[in-house]
């Protein structure tokens, strides 16, 4: 068995099957699974459930003190439904399972539930079940996120075509910088540091954007940026058997990252490429000025934004154009099974 997280997922895909099954189920290999309603006994051919599971584990995804209990609950749901958004599905139902250490009080549990309730209200999701288990110490929570897909062709990671334009639906780099500030115990006092920590603590699933993309049949492929732009673009290219060139000057680096890098001497673009947990959507669509305008207007209608950041190519590893120089894009994404991981990156 291989060491890395992604290699293990590939082995599991070979063992259990992946992609589209003959009955229309899409299994391992994308942001979420797709289940035709008819497989679950429904009479209609069209409707499909989109299902994914995600975890937040103390000591791995966060350290005690990084998140308030309500933030933990809210964050769990938004992160879970980000994968549903990436498939173009409407958030619908959730199940939440928790493992609760002895130090966690009834008050903490209630506050956690309040965060879950806030996220449910924000996305119009219903909590329909879950599980509670005790453990020695610490806290883990797992969400099963279920959405409804009404698009006739699913919005998958695969499907990007050479010459497609590459877009993202939000600023990049802030959450990972926020984690760094918390991990290193740096001051959160500057306005930039506060904004970065806030981006980590309060992610939001771009589900309105996902629905907008689902309504545009000409959008070819999508993924959410959870591992970092470079890593997730790599996943999209690998799934579609294509390459990509990013335009370094067009990438929407978080303004707080720019300010923070000015204070600390880091490179804002590097941070935007490597930083994970942004939970914006990354997608590929034909390079057509009219369609691009339609896209921007559609996103503006709900206060969303899109940035065009590059072009899909026929092959080759993803690269980036930085000030006229083309460089290979190194995926710095977080691998949960990489050797030498201590708690949190
Ligand atoms: Mg994802």
mmCIF file of C-alpha atoms and ligand atoms in Angstrom:
data_model
loop_
_atom_site.group_PDB
_atom_site.id
_atom_site.type_symbol
_atom_site.label_atom_id
_atom_site.label_comp_id
_atom_site.label_asym_id
_atom_site.label_seq_id
_atom_site.Cartn_x
_atom_site.Cartn_y
_atom_site.Cartn_z
ATOM 1 C CA UNK A 1 0.000 0.000 0.000
ATOM 2 C CA UNK A 2 1.224 3.493 -0.842
ATOM 3 C CA UNK A 3 1.910 6.094 1.801
ATOM 4 C CA UNK A 4 0.081 9.154 0.491
ATOM 5 C CA UNK A 5 -3.561 10.105 0.860
ATOM 6 C CA UNK A 6 -4.145 10.481 -2.884
ATOM 7 C CA UNK A 7 -2.384 7.222 -3.757
ATOM 8 C CA UNK A 8 -4.550 5.402 -1.207
ATOM 9 C CA UNK A 9 -7.699 6.937 -2.677
ATOM 10 C CA UNK A 10 -6.605 5.638 -6.104
ATOM 11 C CA UNK A 11 -6.117 2.156 -4.676
ATOM 12 C CA UNK A 12 -9.578 2.304 -3.094
ATOM 13 C CA UNK A 13 -11.007 3.439 -6.436
ATOM 14 C CA UNK A 14 -9.454 0.409 -8.129
ATOM 15 C CA UNK A 15 -10.820 -1.893 -5.420
ATOM 16 C CA UNK A 16 -14.370 -0.522 -5.166
ATOM 17 C CA UNK A 17 -14.808 0.974 -8.626
ATOM 18 C CA UNK A 18 -14.824 4.651 -9.573
ATOM 19 C CA UNK A 19 -16.493 7.106 -11.886
ATOM 20 C CA UNK A 20 -19.758 6.193 -13.627
ATOM 21 C CA UNK A 21 -21.316 2.785 -12.906
ATOM 22 C CA UNK A 22 -23.760 1.142 -15.379
ATOM 23 C CA UNK A 23 -26.777 2.112 -13.227
ATOM 24 C CA UNK A 24 -25.849 5.817 -13.422
ATOM 25 C CA UNK A 25 -24.222 6.048 -9.982
ATOM 26 C CA UNK A 26 -20.972 8.061 -9.939
ATOM 27 C CA UNK A 27 -18.675 6.738 -7.217
ATOM 28 C CA UNK A 28 -15.157 7.579 -6.042
ATOM 29 C CA UNK A 29 -13.175 10.181 -7.996
ATOM 30 C CA UNK A 30 -15.003 13.488 -7.769
ATOM 31 C CA UNK A 31 -16.021 15.988 -5.087
ATOM 32 C CA UNK A 32 -19.170 13.976 -4.272
ATOM 33 C CA UNK A 33 -21.026 10.845 -5.370
ATOM 34 C CA UNK A 34 -24.132 11.030 -7.576
ATOM 35 C CA UNK A 35 -27.100 8.728 -7.099
ATOM 36 C CA UNK A 36 -29.963 8.709 -9.648
ATOM 37 C CA UNK A 37 -33.233 8.885 -7.744
ATOM 38 C CA UNK A 38 -34.418 5.801 -9.642
ATOM 39 C CA UNK A 39 -31.667 3.735 -7.968
ATOM 40 C CA UNK A 40 -33.339 4.690 -4.685
ATOM 41 C CA UNK A 41 -36.741 3.601 -5.949
ATOM 42 C CA UNK A 42 -38.023 6.893 -7.374
ATOM 43 C CA UNK A 43 -40.079 6.757 -10.540
ATOM 44 C CA UNK A 44 -38.509 9.855 -12.134
ATOM 45 C CA UNK A 45 -35.414 9.431 -14.291
ATOM 46 C CA UNK A 46 -34.078 12.952 -13.878
ATOM 47 C CA UNK A 47 -33.529 13.830 -10.210
ATOM 48 C CA UNK A 48 -30.279 12.757 -8.562
ATOM 49 C CA UNK A 49 -28.892 12.903 -5.065
ATOM 50 C CA UNK A 50 -25.340 14.201 -4.660
ATOM 51 C CA UNK A 51 -23.727 12.845 -1.501
ATOM 52 C CA UNK A 52 -20.430 13.486 0.253
ATOM 53 C CA UNK A 53 -18.879 12.990 3.679
ATOM 54 C CA UNK A 54 -16.332 15.191 5.438
ATOM 55 C CA UNK A 55 -14.655 15.418 8.857
ATOM 56 C CA UNK A 56 -13.222 18.018 11.221
ATOM 57 C CA UNK A 57 -10.878 16.403 13.728
ATOM 58 C CA UNK A 58 -9.266 18.180 16.680
ATOM 59 C CA UNK A 59 -5.483 17.984 16.458
ATOM 60 C CA UNK A 60 -5.683 17.526 12.665
ATOM 61 C CA UNK A 61 -7.989 20.168 11.157
ATOM 62 C CA UNK A 62 -7.847 22.498 14.126
ATOM 63 C CA UNK A 63 -6.304 22.871 17.556
ATOM 64 C CA UNK A 64 -8.251 23.580 20.743
ATOM 65 C CA UNK A 65 -8.787 27.316 20.985
ATOM 66 C CA UNK A 66 -8.657 28.017 17.258
ATOM 67 C CA UNK A 67 -12.403 27.870 16.815
ATOM 68 C CA UNK A 68 -15.308 28.736 19.067
ATOM 69 C CA UNK A 69 -17.881 25.946 19.418
ATOM 70 C CA UNK A 70 -20.461 27.698 17.221
ATOM 71 C CA UNK A 71 -17.755 28.336 14.580
ATOM 72 C CA UNK A 72 -16.848 24.644 14.658
ATOM 73 C CA UNK A 73 -20.431 23.617 13.914
ATOM 74 C CA UNK A 74 -20.924 26.205 11.228
ATOM 75 C CA UNK A 75 -17.580 25.432 9.624
ATOM 76 C CA UNK A 76 -18.293 21.687 9.495
ATOM 77 C CA UNK A 77 -21.418 22.223 7.409
ATOM 78 C CA UNK A 78 -20.008 24.824 5.029
ATOM 79 C CA UNK A 79 -16.928 22.700 4.340
ATOM 80 C CA UNK A 80 -19.125 19.642 3.790
ATOM 81 C CA UNK A 81 -21.475 21.435 1.419
ATOM 82 C CA UNK A 82 -18.606 23.008 -0.532
ATOM 83 C CA UNK A 83 -18.198 19.612 -2.219
ATOM 84 C CA UNK A 84 -21.924 19.579 -3.001
ATOM 85 C CA UNK A 85 -21.594 23.088 -4.470
ATOM 86 C CA UNK A 86 -18.712 21.925 -6.669
ATOM 87 C CA UNK A 87 -21.095 19.409 -8.284
ATOM 88 C CA UNK A 88 -23.664 22.123 -9.038
ATOM 89 C CA UNK A 89 -26.211 20.655 -6.626
ATOM 90 C CA UNK A 90 -28.630 22.391 -4.273
ATOM 91 C CA UNK A 91 -27.776 21.803 -0.567
ATOM 92 C CA UNK A 92 -30.618 19.822 0.952
ATOM 93 C CA UNK A 93 -30.063 17.419 3.874
ATOM 94 C CA UNK A 94 -27.315 16.722 6.413
ATOM 95 C CA UNK A 95 -26.390 14.070 8.969
ATOM 96 C CA UNK A 96 -23.838 14.940 11.646
ATOM 97 C CA UNK A 97 -21.837 12.475 13.701
ATOM 98 C CA UNK A 98 -19.733 13.639 16.668
ATOM 99 C CA UNK A 99 -17.132 12.050 18.944
ATOM 100 C CA UNK A 100 -17.062 13.942 22.212
ATOM 101 C CA UNK A 101 -14.192 13.898 24.721
ATOM 102 C CA UNK A 102 -14.952 13.935 28.460
ATOM 103 C CA UNK A 103 -13.787 17.563 28.798
ATOM 104 C CA UNK A 104 -16.503 18.771 26.406
ATOM 105 C CA UNK A 105 -19.360 20.204 28.453
ATOM 106 C CA UNK A 106 -23.082 20.209 27.727
ATOM 107 C CA UNK A 107 -22.762 23.966 27.102
ATOM 108 C CA UNK A 108 -20.079 23.352 24.431
ATOM 109 C CA UNK A 109 -22.304 20.779 22.749
ATOM 110 C CA UNK A 110 -25.183 23.210 22.710
ATOM 111 C CA UNK A 111 -23.014 25.956 21.209
ATOM 112 C CA UNK A 112 -21.767 23.512 18.560
ATOM 113 C CA UNK A 113 -25.397 22.700 17.713
ATOM 114 C CA UNK A 114 -26.134 26.435 17.412
ATOM 115 C CA UNK A 115 -23.379 26.700 14.786
ATOM 116 C CA UNK A 116 -24.877 23.754 12.897
ATOM 117 C CA UNK A 117 -28.286 25.450 13.045
ATOM 118 C CA UNK A 118 -26.852 28.746 11.747
ATOM 119 C CA UNK A 119 -25.256 26.999 8.755
ATOM 120 C CA UNK A 120 -28.479 25.072 8.075
ATOM 121 C CA UNK A 121 -30.372 28.382 8.004
ATOM 122 C CA UNK A 122 -27.759 29.993 5.712
ATOM 123 C CA UNK A 123 -27.969 27.181 3.156
ATOM 124 C CA UNK A 124 -31.579 26.102 3.741
ATOM 125 C CA UNK A 125 -30.391 22.641 4.778
ATOM 126 C CA UNK A 126 -32.311 20.278 7.061
ATOM 127 C CA UNK A 127 -30.475 18.169 9.632
ATOM 128 C CA UNK A 128 -32.109 14.735 9.478
ATOM 129 C CA UNK A 129 -29.954 12.593 11.745
ATOM 130 C CA UNK A 130 -26.540 11.683 13.036
ATOM 131 C CA UNK A 131 -24.732 9.963 15.845
ATOM 132 C CA UNK A 132 -23.064 10.780 19.165
ATOM 133 C CA UNK A 133 -20.144 8.804 20.516
ATOM 134 C CA UNK A 134 -17.912 9.352 23.549
ATOM 135 C CA UNK A 135 -14.118 9.315 23.425
ATOM 136 C CA UNK A 136 -11.282 9.876 25.850
ATOM 137 C CA UNK A 137 -10.507 13.449 24.882
ATOM 138 C CA UNK A 138 -10.764 15.903 21.996
ATOM 139 C CA UNK A 139 -13.560 16.366 19.532
ATOM 140 C CA UNK A 140 -14.316 15.141 16.024
ATOM 141 C CA UNK A 141 -17.315 15.859 13.869
ATOM 142 C CA UNK A 142 -18.348 14.296 10.583
ATOM 143 C CA UNK A 143 -20.989 15.509 8.179
ATOM 144 C CA UNK A 144 -22.812 13.635 5.453
ATOM 145 C CA UNK A 145 -23.885 16.344 3.030
ATOM 146 C CA UNK A 146 -26.689 15.625 0.571
ATOM 147 C CA UNK A 147 -27.717 17.822 -2.331
ATOM 148 C CA UNK A 148 -30.171 17.607 -5.206
ATOM 149 C CA UNK A 149 -28.897 17.819 -8.764
ATOM 150 C CA UNK A 150 -31.217 18.982 -11.506
ATOM 151 C CA UNK A 151 -28.646 19.418 -14.266
ATOM 152 C CA UNK A 152 -29.097 16.844 -17.032
ATOM 153 C CA UNK A 153 -25.321 16.319 -17.337
ATOM 154 C CA UNK A 154 -23.510 16.241 -13.975
ATOM 155 C CA UNK A 155 -20.887 18.916 -13.351
ATOM 156 C CA UNK A 156 -17.745 16.846 -12.799
ATOM 157 C CA UNK A 157 -14.027 17.441 -12.311
ATOM 158 C CA UNK A 158 -13.433 15.831 -15.685
ATOM 159 C CA UNK A 159 -14.678 17.477 -18.873
ATOM 160 C CA UNK A 160 -12.357 20.477 -19.277
ATOM 161 C CA UNK A 161 -11.315 20.903 -22.927
ATOM 162 C CA UNK A 162 -8.205 22.516 -24.460
ATOM 163 C CA UNK A 163 -8.685 26.295 -24.889
ATOM 164 C CA UNK A 164 -11.345 26.443 -22.140
ATOM 165 C CA UNK A 165 -11.018 29.478 -19.905
ATOM 166 C CA UNK A 166 -10.332 28.788 -16.201
ATOM 167 C CA UNK A 167 -12.305 30.732 -13.591
ATOM 168 C CA UNK A 168 -12.478 31.026 -9.798
ATOM 169 C CA UNK A 169 -15.354 32.373 -7.708
ATOM 170 C CA UNK A 170 -13.467 34.134 -4.905
ATOM 171 C CA UNK A 171 -10.234 35.466 -3.424
ATOM 172 C CA UNK A 172 -7.489 33.002 -2.572
ATOM 173 C CA UNK A 173 -4.910 32.418 0.129
ATOM 174 C CA UNK A 174 -6.573 33.944 3.183
ATOM 175 C CA UNK A 175 -7.643 30.856 5.158
ATOM 176 C CA UNK A 176 -4.241 29.144 4.956
ATOM 177 C CA UNK A 177 -2.537 32.331 6.149
ATOM 178 C CA UNK A 178 -5.080 32.451 8.993
ATOM 179 C CA UNK A 179 -4.120 28.903 9.993
ATOM 180 C CA UNK A 180 -0.461 29.906 9.947
ATOM 181 C CA UNK A 181 -1.144 32.847 12.270
ATOM 182 C CA UNK A 182 -3.051 30.593 14.699
ATOM 183 C CA UNK A 183 -0.511 27.775 14.499
ATOM 184 C CA UNK A 184 2.476 30.029 15.112
ATOM 185 C CA UNK A 185 0.675 31.926 17.867
ATOM 186 C CA UNK A 186 1.273 35.221 16.054
ATOM 187 C CA UNK A 187 -0.624 38.335 16.931
ATOM 188 C CA UNK A 188 -4.107 38.606 15.457
ATOM 189 C CA UNK A 189 -4.116 42.322 16.173
ATOM 190 C CA UNK A 190 -3.507 43.848 12.739
ATOM 191 C CA UNK A 191 -6.566 44.222 10.523
ATOM 192 C CA UNK A 192 -4.960 41.928 7.921
ATOM 193 C CA UNK A 193 -4.286 39.200 10.502
ATOM 194 C CA UNK A 194 -7.845 39.470 11.776
ATOM 195 C CA UNK A 195 -9.258 39.134 8.273
ATOM 196 C CA UNK A 196 -7.092 36.065 7.600
ATOM 197 C CA UNK A 197 -8.052 34.272 10.807
ATOM 198 C CA UNK A 198 -11.668 35.184 10.114
ATOM 199 C CA UNK A 199 -11.430 33.627 6.627
ATOM 200 C CA UNK A 200 -10.277 30.367 8.217
ATOM 201 C CA UNK A 201 -12.929 30.449 10.938
ATOM 202 C CA UNK A 202 -15.859 31.411 8.720
ATOM 203 C CA UNK A 203 -15.676 29.652 5.368
ATOM 204 C CA UNK A 204 -18.788 29.567 3.249
ATOM 205 C CA UNK A 205 -19.775 27.053 0.650
ATOM 206 C CA UNK A 206 -20.228 28.744 -2.743
ATOM 207 C CA UNK A 207 -23.473 26.892 -3.348
ATOM 208 C CA UNK A 208 -25.198 29.768 -5.120
ATOM 209 C CA UNK A 209 -22.269 29.834 -7.534
ATOM 210 C CA UNK A 210 -22.495 26.057 -7.965
ATOM 211 C CA UNK A 211 -26.190 26.332 -8.799
ATOM 212 C CA UNK A 212 -25.455 29.121 -11.285
ATOM 213 C CA UNK A 213 -22.875 26.901 -13.009
ATOM 214 C CA UNK A 214 -25.303 23.983 -13.041
ATOM 215 C CA UNK A 215 -27.743 26.198 -14.938
ATOM 216 C CA UNK A 216 -25.187 26.842 -17.694
ATOM 217 C CA UNK A 217 -24.918 23.667 -19.732
ATOM 218 C CA UNK A 218 -21.802 24.987 -21.477
ATOM 219 C CA UNK A 219 -19.688 24.926 -18.277
ATOM 220 C CA UNK A 220 -17.451 21.881 -18.679
ATOM 221 C CA UNK A 221 -15.895 21.020 -15.303
ATOM 222 C CA UNK A 222 -15.686 22.219 -11.695
ATOM 223 C CA UNK A 223 -13.999 21.481 -8.351
ATOM 224 C CA UNK A 224 -13.889 23.351 -5.037
ATOM 225 C CA UNK A 225 -10.567 24.745 -3.845
ATOM 226 C CA UNK A 226 -9.977 22.905 -0.578
ATOM 227 C CA UNK A 227 -6.377 21.741 -1.039
ATOM 228 C CA UNK A 228 -5.079 24.953 -2.661
ATOM 229 C CA UNK A 229 -5.388 26.421 -6.170
ATOM 230 C CA UNK A 230 -2.308 24.654 -7.573
ATOM 231 C CA UNK A 231 -3.300 21.276 -6.108
ATOM 232 C CA UNK A 232 -6.987 21.463 -7.075
ATOM 233 C CA UNK A 233 -6.189 22.696 -10.598
ATOM 234 C CA UNK A 234 -3.908 19.641 -10.761
ATOM 235 C CA UNK A 235 -6.870 17.426 -9.768
ATOM 236 C CA UNK A 236 -9.102 19.021 -12.431
ATOM 237 C CA UNK A 237 -6.411 18.612 -15.119
ATOM 238 C CA UNK A 238 -5.707 15.026 -14.117
ATOM 239 C CA UNK A 239 -9.415 14.134 -14.212
ATOM 240 C CA UNK A 240 -9.822 15.693 -17.660
ATOM 241 C CA UNK A 241 -6.512 14.530 -19.142
ATOM 242 C CA UNK A 242 -5.547 18.130 -19.941
ATOM 243 C CA UNK A 243 -2.994 20.756 -18.899
ATOM 244 C CA UNK A 244 -3.361 24.406 -17.917
ATOM 245 C CA UNK A 245 -1.580 27.750 -17.928
ATOM 246 C CA UNK A 246 -2.500 30.274 -15.251
ATOM 247 C CA UNK A 247 -2.063 34.011 -15.717
ATOM 248 C CA UNK A 248 -0.286 35.042 -12.500
ATOM 249 C CA UNK A 249 -1.461 38.649 -12.787
ATOM 250 C CA UNK A 250 -5.142 37.644 -13.041
ATOM 251 C CA UNK A 251 -5.360 35.506 -9.895
ATOM 252 C CA UNK A 252 -7.514 37.205 -7.237
ATOM 253 C CA UNK A 253 -5.143 37.147 -4.285
ATOM 254 C CA UNK A 254 -6.946 38.017 -1.048
ATOM 255 C CA UNK A 255 -6.268 41.720 -0.242
ATOM 256 C CA UNK A 256 -5.594 40.696 3.373
ATOM 257 C CA UNK A 257 -2.883 38.307 2.128
ATOM 258 C CA UNK A 258 -1.293 41.127 0.114
ATOM 259 C CA UNK A 259 -1.281 43.350 3.208
ATOM 260 C CA UNK A 260 -0.027 40.578 5.487
ATOM 261 C CA UNK A 261 2.794 39.704 3.055
ATOM 262 C CA UNK A 262 3.809 43.360 3.050
ATOM 263 C CA UNK A 263 4.126 43.120 6.848
ATOM 264 C CA UNK A 264 5.883 39.737 6.938
ATOM 265 C CA UNK A 265 7.795 39.641 3.662
ATOM 266 C CA UNK A 266 6.063 36.701 1.975
ATOM 267 C CA UNK A 267 4.997 36.374 -1.667
ATOM 268 C CA UNK A 268 1.212 36.936 -2.004
ATOM 269 C CA UNK A 269 0.889 34.946 -5.244
ATOM 270 C CA UNK A 270 2.717 31.957 -3.736
ATOM 271 C CA UNK A 271 0.261 32.102 -0.834
ATOM 272 C CA UNK A 272 -2.730 32.200 -3.191
ATOM 273 C CA UNK A 273 -1.440 29.199 -5.161
ATOM 274 C CA UNK A 274 -0.544 27.033 -2.179
ATOM 275 C CA UNK A 275 -3.104 28.026 0.437
ATOM 276 C CA UNK A 276 -5.886 25.545 1.121
ATOM 277 C CA UNK A 277 -9.372 25.815 2.598
ATOM 278 C CA UNK A 278 -10.511 28.748 0.450
ATOM 279 C CA UNK A 279 -13.649 26.832 -0.646
ATOM 280 C CA UNK A 280 -14.152 28.925 -3.758
ATOM 281 C CA UNK A 281 -15.118 27.097 -6.956
ATOM 282 C CA UNK A 282 -12.638 26.533 -9.777
ATOM 283 C CA UNK A 283 -14.210 25.776 -13.161
ATOM 284 C CA UNK A 284 -13.568 25.508 -16.882
ATOM 285 C CA UNK A 285 -15.784 26.889 -19.643
ATOM 286 C CA UNK A 286 -15.367 27.800 -23.324
ATOM 287 C CA UNK A 287 -13.578 31.140 -23.917
ATOM 288 C CA UNK A 288 -16.501 33.144 -25.220
ATOM 289 C CA UNK A 289 -16.929 36.847 -24.409
ATOM 290 C CA UNK A 290 -20.739 36.688 -24.505
ATOM 291 C CA UNK A 291 -20.858 33.688 -22.193
ATOM 292 C CA UNK A 292 -18.328 35.296 -19.885
ATOM 293 C CA UNK A 293 -20.583 38.325 -19.597
ATOM 294 C CA UNK A 294 -23.593 36.085 -18.899
ATOM 295 C CA UNK A 295 -21.547 34.338 -16.223
ATOM 296 C CA UNK A 296 -20.547 37.603 -14.544
ATOM 297 C CA UNK A 297 -24.103 38.963 -14.638
ATOM 298 C CA UNK A 298 -25.524 35.738 -13.245
ATOM 299 C CA UNK A 299 -23.023 35.769 -10.355
ATOM 300 C CA UNK A 300 -23.571 39.479 -9.713
ATOM 301 C CA UNK A 301 -27.306 38.775 -9.286
ATOM 302 C CA UNK A 302 -26.579 37.092 -5.934
ATOM 303 C CA UNK A 303 -23.531 39.158 -4.953
ATOM 304 C CA UNK A 304 -21.026 36.629 -6.319
ATOM 305 C CA UNK A 305 -17.972 37.271 -8.477
ATOM 306 C CA UNK A 306 -15.922 35.360 -11.024
ATOM 307 C CA UNK A 307 -12.353 35.886 -12.175
ATOM 308 C CA UNK A 308 -10.843 34.466 -15.347
ATOM 309 C CA UNK A 309 -7.392 33.222 -14.367
ATOM 310 C CA UNK A 310 -6.039 31.078 -17.190
ATOM 311 C CA UNK A 311 -6.489 28.614 -20.034
ATOM 312 C CA UNK A 312 -6.776 24.843 -20.305
ATOM 313 C CA UNK A 313 -4.156 23.302 -22.610
ATOM 314 C CA UNK A 314 -4.041 19.974 -24.412
ATOM 315 C CA UNK A 315 -1.484 18.367 -22.139
ATOM 316 C CA UNK A 316 1.441 18.791 -19.831
ATOM 317 C CA UNK A 317 1.683 19.633 -16.159
ATOM 318 C CA UNK A 318 -0.131 22.844 -15.109
ATOM 319 C CA UNK A 319 2.051 25.934 -15.279
ATOM 320 C CA UNK A 320 1.830 29.625 -14.494
ATOM 321 C CA UNK A 321 2.866 32.742 -16.341
ATOM 322 C CA UNK A 322 4.578 35.085 -13.865
ATOM 323 C CA UNK A 323 5.797 38.355 -15.312
ATOM 324 C CA UNK A 324 6.424 36.805 -18.724
ATOM 325 C CA UNK A 325 8.149 33.696 -17.360
ATOM 326 C CA UNK A 326 6.398 30.333 -17.509
ATOM 327 C CA UNK A 327 6.934 28.163 -14.404
ATOM 328 C CA UNK A 328 5.681 24.719 -13.468
ATOM 329 C CA UNK A 329 2.946 24.849 -10.882
ATOM 330 C CA UNK A 330 3.981 22.808 -7.863
ATOM 331 C CA UNK A 331 0.999 21.390 -6.019
ATOM 332 C CA UNK A 332 1.589 22.142 -2.336
ATOM 333 C CA UNK A 333 -1.771 20.681 -1.302
ATOM 334 C CA UNK A 334 -2.114 19.075 2.081
ATOM 335 C CA UNK A 335 -1.857 15.274 2.108
ATOM 336 C CA UNK A 336 -3.391 13.833 5.274
ATOM 337 C CA UNK A 337 -1.350 10.642 4.968
ATOM 338 C CA UNK A 338 2.008 12.210 4.084
ATOM 339 C CA UNK A 339 4.745 11.076 6.455
ATOM 340 C CA UNK A 340 5.929 13.636 8.971
ATOM 341 C CA UNK A 341 2.602 15.421 9.379
ATOM 342 C CA UNK A 342 2.241 16.681 12.863
ATOM 343 C CA UNK A 343 -1.069 17.987 14.049
ATOM 344 C CA UNK A 344 -2.201 20.586 11.535
ATOM 345 C CA UNK A 345 -0.056 21.788 8.713
HETATM 346 MG MG1 LIG B 1 -13.710 19.026 -2.956
#
